[in-house]
Amino acid sequence: MIEITNKICYVGVNDRNKSLFEGLWPLPNGVSYNSYLINDDKVCLIDTVEVDFFMPFLKNIQEVLGDKPIDYLVVNHMEPDHSGSIALIKKYYPDIKIVGNKKTFGMMAGFYGVEEGTMEVKNGDSIELGDYTLSFVLTPMVHWPETMMTLATSRTEGGTVLFSGDAFGCFGALNGGVIDAEINCDTFWLEMVRYYSNIVGKYGTPVQNALKKLAGVKLDYICATHGPVWHEFIGKVVDMYDRLSRYETEPGLVICYGTMYGNTERAAEVIARAASQAGVKNIVMYNVSQTHHSYIIRDVFRYRGLIVGAPTYNTALYHEMDVLLSELAGKDIKGNHLLGWFGSFSWASKAVGEIARWNEEKLHFEAVGTPVEIKQALTPETFAACETLGRDMAAKLTT
């Protein structure tokens, strides 16, 4: 039994086998599917786990409850990694009442054919369990339309636990400890940024709306559906979500490039060196064909400056760069991001113009410097132009 606080236990599981989360995002350290049990006068289960892990999940529940029934299942989020065990839970606990909002139940019927034994709640509604009172905060589009959060407030302890769904979660399995105070959290911070930027990042305004609804509530624990239970670091994780959802950046530079025979890569090295000499300390470089784009997107959210470059390929933009720009455009990144670009070609120029088109039509970042166009290989003139582009970006980042 893993107790979080009085009468609240962790009953989640770890997935160390899946290589890609949602079939998209690498999981080098696995991922946890977190579920929680409030063992009060009435028993409430908060979210379930991916269906492949149902039997160990059920064993965790029974370790806490024995033969005691479950009165309520609160569904904060219908994504199948959290809702996948709903139909099976009903088989083992047929009298369970499933709590969700109106949009929850449309999805639940569609995914699992479950329509009976439900209880609809609206924003601000509450349920009494005994010592704990549950109150519900609807947080649509963080990051699905049905998402909500649940606050559990104890009469005797006086504390409040937030069951936050995917908000404040991160990649990474839990290696023994569950609460942040029990573990070294160093590996989770960048994974939280990668999780946020790739999965939640498009929805900055809904995240801000959710934070406003929670303002003024003193939280003792945040129990997300992925990653550690936050207790000592609540201030840090809330601040991270606040900054990320306002698209606030650090003064740094991401340089990413595509290259076939090394000429575009050499131009990227020249730009990076010039930016460094001009005072930019935080510089990260990525080959778009070698690094999974989720890590690039993470750092674009972190740093204000971005310089991209790629060859022309088949009279269009090099494929992996085109994909990356499409992914960035899909995140609808706002704020004060800066963009410079360069490109190369052998006989027909296209890359520079295509990157410009992406920015004008979709990205809308502030353009910095003069784009550099390289025919075949660097010349003294294009070498100098790359240095100028690096210095121009540095000037923007350091003033």
Short mmCIF file of C-alpha atoms in Angstrom, two decimals:
data_model
loop_
_atom_site.label_atom_id
_atom_site.label_comp_id
_atom_site.label_asym_id
_atom_site.label_seq_id
_atom_site.Cartn_x
_atom_site.Cartn_y
_atom_site.Cartn_z
CA MET A 1 0.00 0.00 0.00
CA ILE A 2 1.35 3.44 -0.96
CA GLU A 3 -0.29 6.15 1.13
CA ILE A 4 -0.10 9.73 -0.14
CA THR A 5 -1.79 11.30 2.84
CA ASN A 6 -4.58 10.42 5.26
CA LYS A 7 -6.98 7.95 3.53
CA ILE A 8 -5.58 8.66 0.05
CA CYS A 9 -3.51 5.92 -1.60
CA TYR A 10 -1.66 5.58 -4.88
CA VAL A 11 -2.84 2.60 -6.95
CA GLY A 12 -1.22 3.43 -10.30
CA VAL A 13 1.15 1.39 -12.45
CA ASN A 14 4.34 1.84 -14.49
CA ASP A 15 4.78 1.15 -18.19
CA ARG A 16 8.43 0.43 -19.03
CA ASN A 17 7.68 -1.36 -22.31
CA LYS A 18 6.08 1.28 -24.51
CA SER A 19 8.60 3.06 -26.72
CA LEU A 20 6.35 5.85 -28.06
CA PHE A 21 3.67 7.62 -26.03
CA GLU A 22 0.56 8.14 -28.17
CA GLY A 23 2.59 6.49 -30.94
CA LEU A 24 4.56 9.75 -31.21
CA TRP A 25 6.73 10.74 -28.26
CA PRO A 26 9.79 8.71 -27.13
CA LEU A 27 9.75 7.23 -23.63
CA PRO A 28 13.39 6.60 -22.75
CA ASN A 29 12.47 6.32 -19.06
CA GLY A 30 9.00 4.80 -19.43
CA VAL A 31 5.81 6.41 -18.14
CA SER A 32 3.45 5.99 -15.19
CA TYR A 33 -0.33 5.78 -15.32
CA ASN A 34 -1.43 7.23 -12.02
CA SER A 35 -4.67 6.38 -10.24
CA TYR A 36 -5.68 7.19 -6.69
CA LEU A 37 -8.05 5.74 -4.10
CA ILE A 38 -9.78 7.72 -1.34
CA ASN A 39 -10.73 5.18 1.32
CA ASP A 40 -13.23 7.25 3.30
CA ASP A 41 -16.74 6.45 4.61
CA LYS A 42 -17.53 6.27 0.92
CA VAL A 43 -14.77 5.04 -1.36
CA CYS A 44 -13.75 6.96 -4.44
CA LEU A 45 -11.38 5.88 -7.21
CA ILE A 46 -9.81 8.74 -9.17
CA ASP A 47 -9.17 7.74 -12.80
CA THR A 48 -8.08 4.30 -13.99
CA VAL A 49 -5.12 3.05 -16.06
CA GLU A 50 -4.42 1.74 -19.54
CA VAL A 51 -6.33 -1.50 -20.04
CA ASP A 52 -3.19 -3.63 -20.60
CA PHE A 53 -2.30 -3.03 -16.94
CA PHE A 54 -5.72 -3.78 -15.48
CA MET A 55 -4.79 -6.87 -13.42
CA PRO A 56 -1.89 -5.26 -11.50
CA PHE A 57 -4.09 -2.18 -11.13
CA LEU A 58 -6.90 -4.28 -9.65
CA LYS A 59 -4.44 -5.94 -7.28
CA ASN A 60 -3.30 -2.51 -6.05
CA ILE A 61 -6.92 -1.55 -5.37
CA GLN A 62 -7.68 -4.78 -3.54
CA GLU A 63 -4.56 -4.40 -1.41
CA VAL A 64 -6.08 -1.19 -0.04
CA LEU A 65 -9.76 -2.17 0.10
CA GLY A 66 -9.89 -5.92 0.51
CA ASP A 67 -13.53 -6.82 -0.19
CA LYS A 68 -14.84 -3.30 0.42
CA PRO A 69 -16.82 -1.91 -2.56
CA ILE A 70 -16.03 1.27 -4.47
CA ASP A 71 -18.81 3.87 -4.42
CA TYR A 72 -17.50 6.36 -7.01
CA LEU A 73 -15.14 6.48 -9.95
CA VAL A 74 -14.21 10.04 -10.90
CA VAL A 75 -13.11 10.36 -14.52
CA ASN A 76 -11.05 13.52 -14.88
CA HIS A 77 -9.87 12.68 -18.39
CA MET A 78 -11.15 10.27 -21.02
CA GLU A 79 -7.90 9.61 -22.88
CA PRO A 80 -7.60 5.80 -22.96
CA ASP A 81 -4.37 5.64 -20.97
CA HIS A 82 -6.53 6.81 -18.03
CA SER A 83 -10.01 5.60 -18.93
CA GLY A 84 -9.14 2.28 -20.55
CA SER A 85 -10.08 0.19 -17.51
CA ILE A 86 -13.55 1.69 -16.95
CA ALA A 87 -15.51 -1.20 -18.46
CA LEU A 88 -13.50 -3.79 -16.51
CA ILE A 89 -13.81 -1.88 -13.23
CA LYS A 90 -17.58 -2.00 -13.68
CA LYS A 91 -17.42 -5.79 -13.98
CA TYR A 92 -15.61 -6.08 -10.64
CA TYR A 93 -17.56 -3.26 -8.96
CA PRO A 94 -20.97 -3.33 -10.66
CA ASP A 95 -22.58 -0.79 -8.31
CA ILE A 96 -19.90 1.85 -8.85
CA LYS A 97 -21.17 5.32 -9.80
CA ILE A 98 -19.11 6.94 -12.55
CA VAL A 99 -18.67 10.68 -12.02
CA GLY A 100 -17.90 13.01 -14.90
CA ASN A 101 -19.20 15.96 -16.88
CA LYS A 102 -21.53 15.97 -19.86
CA LYS A 103 -18.72 15.64 -22.40
CA THR A 104 -17.18 12.78 -20.42
CA PHE A 105 -20.17 10.55 -20.96
CA GLY A 106 -20.43 11.06 -24.71
CA MET A 107 -16.83 9.90 -25.02
CA MET A 108 -17.31 7.05 -22.57
CA ALA A 109 -20.21 5.68 -24.61
CA GLY A 110 -18.19 6.02 -27.79
CA PHE A 111 -15.01 4.40 -26.49
CA TYR A 112 -16.43 1.67 -24.25
CA GLY A 113 -20.20 1.47 -24.72
CA VAL A 114 -20.70 2.38 -21.04
CA GLU A 115 -23.79 4.51 -20.50
CA GLU A 116 -25.37 3.31 -17.24
CA GLY A 117 -24.52 4.16 -13.65
CA THR A 118 -23.29 7.69 -14.28
CA MET A 119 -23.44 10.90 -12.28
CA GLU A 120 -23.00 14.20 -14.09
CA VAL A 121 -21.26 17.09 -12.33
CA LYS A 122 -20.86 20.71 -13.32
CA ASN A 123 -18.19 23.21 -12.41
CA GLY A 124 -18.29 23.83 -8.64
CA ASP A 125 -20.43 20.78 -7.77
CA SER A 126 -19.37 18.66 -4.82
CA ILE A 127 -19.72 15.16 -3.34
CA GLU A 128 -19.38 14.23 0.34
CA LEU A 129 -17.32 11.11 1.09
CA GLY A 130 -17.12 11.50 4.88
CA ASP A 131 -13.98 13.25 6.00
CA TYR A 132 -13.31 14.40 2.44
CA THR A 133 -15.40 16.67 0.26
CA LEU A 134 -14.79 16.43 -3.46
CA SER A 135 -15.35 19.53 -5.59
CA PHE A 136 -15.03 19.65 -9.34
CA VAL A 137 -13.30 22.19 -11.55
CA LEU A 138 -14.03 21.93 -15.25
CA THR A 139 -10.91 22.67 -17.30
CA PRO A 140 -11.89 22.15 -20.95
CA MET A 141 -9.06 21.82 -23.49
CA VAL A 142 -6.38 21.04 -20.93
CA HIS A 143 -5.95 19.21 -23.23
CA TRP A 144 -9.22 17.51 -24.31
CA PRO A 145 -12.69 19.11 -24.25
CA GLU A 146 -13.95 16.98 -21.33
CA THR A 147 -10.99 17.46 -18.98
CA MET A 148 -11.67 18.43 -15.40
CA MET A 149 -9.87 18.44 -12.07
CA THR A 150 -11.00 17.27 -8.64
CA LEU A 151 -10.23 18.92 -5.32
CA ALA A 152 -10.40 16.74 -2.19
CA THR A 153 -10.57 18.73 1.05
CA SER A 154 -10.30 17.04 4.45
CA ARG A 155 -12.33 18.28 7.40
CA THR A 156 -10.02 16.76 10.01
CA GLU A 157 -6.67 17.43 8.33
CA GLY A 158 -7.66 20.76 6.79
CA GLY A 159 -5.60 20.05 3.68
CA THR A 160 -6.52 20.00 0.00
CA VAL A 161 -5.37 17.51 -2.62
CA LEU A 162 -5.71 18.34 -6.32
CA PHE A 163 -6.28 15.48 -8.73
CA SER A 164 -5.21 17.32 -11.85
CA GLY A 165 -5.56 14.86 -14.71
CA ASP A 166 -2.79 15.29 -17.26
CA ALA A 167 -1.96 18.80 -16.05
CA PHE A 168 1.34 18.99 -14.14
CA GLY A 169 2.28 15.53 -15.42
CA CYS A 170 5.47 14.38 -17.10
CA PHE A 171 7.09 11.46 -18.85
CA GLY A 172 9.05 8.94 -16.82
CA ALA A 173 8.18 5.85 -14.79
CA LEU A 174 8.26 6.03 -10.99
CA ASN A 175 11.22 4.07 -9.70
CA GLY A 176 10.02 3.04 -6.26
CA GLY A 177 9.05 6.37 -4.76
CA VAL A 178 5.86 8.20 -5.70
CA ILE A 179 5.90 11.50 -3.78
CA ASP A 180 8.48 14.07 -4.87
CA ALA A 181 9.97 14.23 -1.37
CA GLU A 182 10.92 10.56 -1.65
CA ILE A 183 12.76 10.74 -4.97
CA ASN A 184 15.38 12.66 -6.93
CA CYS A 185 13.27 14.71 -9.33
CA ASP A 186 16.14 15.97 -11.50
CA THR A 187 15.21 13.75 -14.45
CA PHE A 188 11.59 14.92 -14.42
CA TRP A 189 11.93 18.67 -14.98
CA LEU A 190 12.89 18.66 -18.66
CA GLU A 191 10.53 15.74 -19.22
CA MET A 192 7.74 17.92 -17.83
CA VAL A 193 8.62 20.62 -20.34
CA ARG A 194 8.74 18.05 -23.16
CA TYR A 195 5.40 16.60 -22.05
CA TYR A 196 3.81 20.04 -21.82
CA SER A 197 5.19 21.44 -25.07
CA ASN A 198 4.31 18.44 -27.21
CA ILE A 199 0.95 17.45 -25.72
CA VAL A 200 -0.55 20.45 -23.94
CA GLY A 201 1.44 23.27 -25.54
CA LYS A 202 -1.15 24.32 -28.11
CA TYR A 203 -3.60 25.12 -25.33
CA GLY A 204 -1.92 27.94 -23.44
CA THR A 205 -5.09 29.99 -22.99
CA PRO A 206 -7.13 27.08 -21.52
CA VAL A 207 -4.23 26.34 -19.15
CA GLN A 208 -4.24 29.96 -18.01
CA ASN A 209 -8.02 29.73 -17.47
CA ALA A 210 -7.53 26.60 -15.37
CA LEU A 211 -4.84 28.26 -13.26
CA LYS A 212 -7.18 31.19 -12.60
CA LYS A 213 -9.88 28.79 -11.37
CA LEU A 214 -7.36 27.27 -8.95
CA ALA A 215 -5.93 30.59 -7.76
CA GLY A 216 -6.27 31.07 -4.03
CA VAL A 217 -6.60 27.36 -3.26
CA LYS A 218 -3.83 26.22 -0.92
CA LEU A 219 -2.74 22.85 -2.23
CA ASP A 220 -0.96 20.25 -0.13
CA TYR A 221 -0.56 17.72 -2.93
CA ILE A 222 -0.97 17.68 -6.68
CA CYS A 223 -1.78 14.19 -7.92
CA ALA A 224 -1.34 14.15 -11.70
CA THR A 225 -2.00 11.18 -13.96
CA HIS A 226 1.66 10.90 -15.03
CA GLY A 227 4.85 11.36 -13.05
CA PRO A 228 5.45 12.12 -9.37
CA VAL A 229 2.92 13.29 -6.81
CA TRP A 230 3.93 16.87 -6.12
CA HIS A 231 4.22 18.05 -2.53
CA GLU A 232 7.51 19.83 -1.85
CA PHE A 233 7.72 21.22 -5.39
CA ILE A 234 4.13 22.42 -5.87
CA GLY A 235 5.24 26.03 -6.27
CA LYS A 236 7.80 25.08 -8.89
CA VAL A 237 5.47 22.97 -11.03
CA VAL A 238 2.64 25.52 -10.95
CA ASP A 239 5.12 28.26 -11.89
CA MET A 240 6.43 26.12 -14.77
CA TYR A 241 2.91 25.67 -16.14
CA ASP A 242 2.19 29.36 -15.71
CA ARG A 243 5.33 30.40 -17.60
CA LEU A 244 4.93 27.79 -20.33
CA SER A 245 1.27 28.61 -20.92
CA ARG A 246 2.17 32.30 -21.23
CA TYR A 247 4.89 31.28 -23.71
CA GLU A 248 7.51 32.91 -21.51
CA THR A 249 11.04 32.02 -22.67
CA GLU A 250 14.63 32.00 -21.46
CA PRO A 251 17.36 33.91 -23.34
CA GLY A 252 18.74 31.08 -25.45
CA LEU A 253 18.97 29.85 -29.02
CA VAL A 254 17.88 26.68 -30.80
CA ILE A 255 19.66 25.99 -34.08
CA CYS A 256 18.25 23.10 -36.06
CA TYR A 257 19.17 22.04 -39.53
CA GLY A 258 18.77 19.40 -42.18
CA THR A 259 21.78 18.31 -44.16
CA MET A 260 22.57 15.76 -46.88
CA TYR A 261 26.30 16.13 -47.46
CA GLY A 262 27.37 18.45 -44.66
CA ASN A 263 27.27 21.87 -46.30
CA THR A 264 24.17 23.08 -44.45
CA GLU A 265 25.56 21.65 -41.22
CA ARG A 266 28.76 23.63 -41.67
CA ALA A 267 26.70 26.80 -42.10
CA ALA A 268 24.87 26.00 -38.84
CA GLU A 269 28.22 25.64 -37.05
CA VAL A 270 29.34 29.05 -38.32
CA ILE A 271 26.09 30.65 -37.12
CA ALA A 272 26.37 28.99 -33.70
CA ARG A 273 29.97 30.11 -33.25
CA ALA A 274 29.14 33.71 -34.16
CA ALA A 275 26.18 33.76 -31.77
CA SER A 276 28.34 32.35 -28.99
CA GLN A 277 31.10 34.89 -29.56
CA ALA A 278 28.44 37.60 -29.44
CA GLY A 279 27.38 36.54 -25.96
CA VAL A 280 24.68 33.85 -26.23
CA LYS A 281 25.45 31.14 -23.66
CA ASN A 282 22.45 28.85 -24.02
CA ILE A 283 22.76 27.35 -27.50
CA VAL A 284 21.44 23.93 -28.47
CA MET A 285 21.91 22.40 -31.93
CA TYR A 286 19.90 19.64 -33.55
CA ASN A 287 20.05 17.70 -36.79
CA VAL A 288 16.34 17.34 -37.65
CA SER A 289 16.96 13.90 -39.14
CA GLN A 290 18.84 12.60 -36.10
CA THR A 291 16.96 14.00 -33.09
CA HIS A 292 13.32 13.23 -32.39
CA HIS A 293 11.37 16.41 -32.96
CA SER A 294 9.77 16.28 -29.51
CA TYR A 295 13.10 17.37 -28.00
CA ILE A 296 13.43 20.21 -30.50
CA ILE A 297 9.87 21.39 -29.80
CA ARG A 298 10.63 21.25 -26.07
CA ASP A 299 13.57 23.61 -26.49
CA VAL A 300 11.71 25.94 -28.84
CA PHE A 301 9.25 26.42 -25.98
CA ARG A 302 12.16 27.04 -23.59
CA TYR A 303 14.31 29.45 -25.60
CA ARG A 304 13.40 32.68 -27.34
CA GLY A 305 15.64 32.35 -30.40
CA LEU A 306 15.30 29.85 -33.24
CA ILE A 307 17.40 29.56 -36.38
CA VAL A 308 16.52 26.90 -38.93
CA GLY A 309 18.25 25.84 -42.11
CA ALA A 310 17.92 23.09 -44.70
CA PRO A 311 18.65 22.19 -48.30
CA THR A 312 16.28 22.34 -51.20
CA TYR A 313 15.08 18.81 -52.00
CA ASN A 314 12.94 17.81 -54.99
CA THR A 315 12.30 21.50 -55.68
CA ALA A 316 10.84 21.85 -52.19
CA LEU A 317 12.03 22.09 -48.61
CA TYR A 318 14.03 19.19 -47.14
CA HIS A 319 11.40 16.81 -45.79
CA GLU A 320 12.32 16.63 -42.09
CA MET A 321 12.55 20.42 -41.83
CA ASP A 322 9.19 20.78 -43.53
CA VAL A 323 7.75 18.33 -40.99
CA LEU A 324 9.29 20.19 -38.05
CA LEU A 325 7.93 23.55 -39.20
CA SER A 326 4.51 21.97 -39.64
CA GLU A 327 4.69 20.57 -36.10
CA LEU A 328 5.72 23.95 -34.68
CA ALA A 329 2.91 25.67 -36.57
CA GLY A 330 0.47 23.16 -35.08
CA LYS A 331 1.48 24.22 -31.57
CA ASP A 332 0.27 27.79 -32.23
CA ILE A 333 3.21 29.18 -30.24
CA LYS A 334 2.63 32.76 -29.17
CA GLY A 335 4.85 35.28 -27.43
CA ASN A 336 8.12 36.90 -28.34
CA HIS A 337 9.87 34.17 -30.33
CA LEU A 338 12.55 35.16 -32.82
CA LEU A 339 13.33 33.35 -36.08
CA GLY A 340 16.28 33.44 -38.46
CA TRP A 341 16.83 31.07 -41.36
CA PHE A 342 19.19 29.89 -44.04
CA GLY A 343 19.16 27.34 -46.83
CA SER A 344 21.22 25.68 -49.51
CA PHE A 345 20.69 24.36 -53.00
CA SER A 346 22.61 22.78 -55.88
CA TRP A 347 20.85 24.21 -58.94
CA ALA A 348 17.32 25.37 -57.99
CA SER A 349 16.71 27.54 -54.93
CA LYS A 350 13.62 26.76 -52.86
CA ALA A 351 14.46 26.18 -49.18
CA VAL A 352 14.89 29.80 -48.09
CA GLY A 353 11.64 30.86 -49.71
CA GLU A 354 9.74 27.93 -48.22
CA ILE A 355 10.95 28.68 -44.69
CA ALA A 356 9.92 32.31 -45.18
CA ARG A 357 6.49 31.16 -46.33
CA TRP A 358 6.06 28.96 -43.23
CA ASN A 359 6.83 31.95 -41.01
CA GLU A 360 4.62 34.42 -42.88
CA GLU A 361 1.61 32.11 -43.09
CA LYS A 362 1.78 29.96 -39.95
CA LEU A 363 4.48 30.64 -37.36
CA HIS A 364 4.41 34.43 -37.18
CA PHE A 365 7.69 34.65 -35.25
CA GLU A 366 9.65 37.91 -35.36
CA ALA A 367 12.08 37.64 -38.27
CA VAL A 368 15.71 38.39 -37.39
CA GLY A 369 18.57 39.20 -39.74
CA THR A 370 18.92 38.49 -43.43
CA PRO A 371 18.26 34.92 -44.59
CA VAL A 372 21.37 33.26 -46.00
CA GLU A 373 21.14 31.35 -49.28
CA ILE A 374 24.05 29.02 -50.07
CA LYS A 375 24.64 27.66 -53.55
CA GLN A 376 26.38 24.28 -53.33
CA ALA A 377 28.92 25.13 -50.61
CA LEU A 378 29.99 27.98 -48.37
CA THR A 379 31.92 30.81 -50.01
CA PRO A 380 33.70 33.61 -48.18
CA GLU A 381 30.62 35.77 -48.81
CA THR A 382 28.07 33.26 -47.48
CA PHE A 383 30.37 32.36 -44.57
CA ALA A 384 30.36 36.03 -43.58
CA ALA A 385 26.58 36.20 -44.05
CA CYS A 386 26.15 33.25 -41.66
CA GLU A 387 28.30 35.01 -39.09
CA THR A 388 26.16 38.12 -39.47
CA LEU A 389 22.98 36.10 -38.97
CA GLY A 390 24.38 34.61 -35.76
CA ARG A 391 25.43 38.04 -34.49
CA ASP A 392 22.07 39.60 -35.40
CA MET A 393 20.24 36.93 -33.42
CA ALA A 394 22.63 37.39 -30.48
CA ALA A 395 21.99 41.13 -30.51
CA LYS A 396 18.26 40.51 -30.16
CA LEU A 397 18.73 37.92 -27.42
CA THR A 398 21.20 39.86 -25.31
CA THR A 399 19.53 43.30 -25.28
#
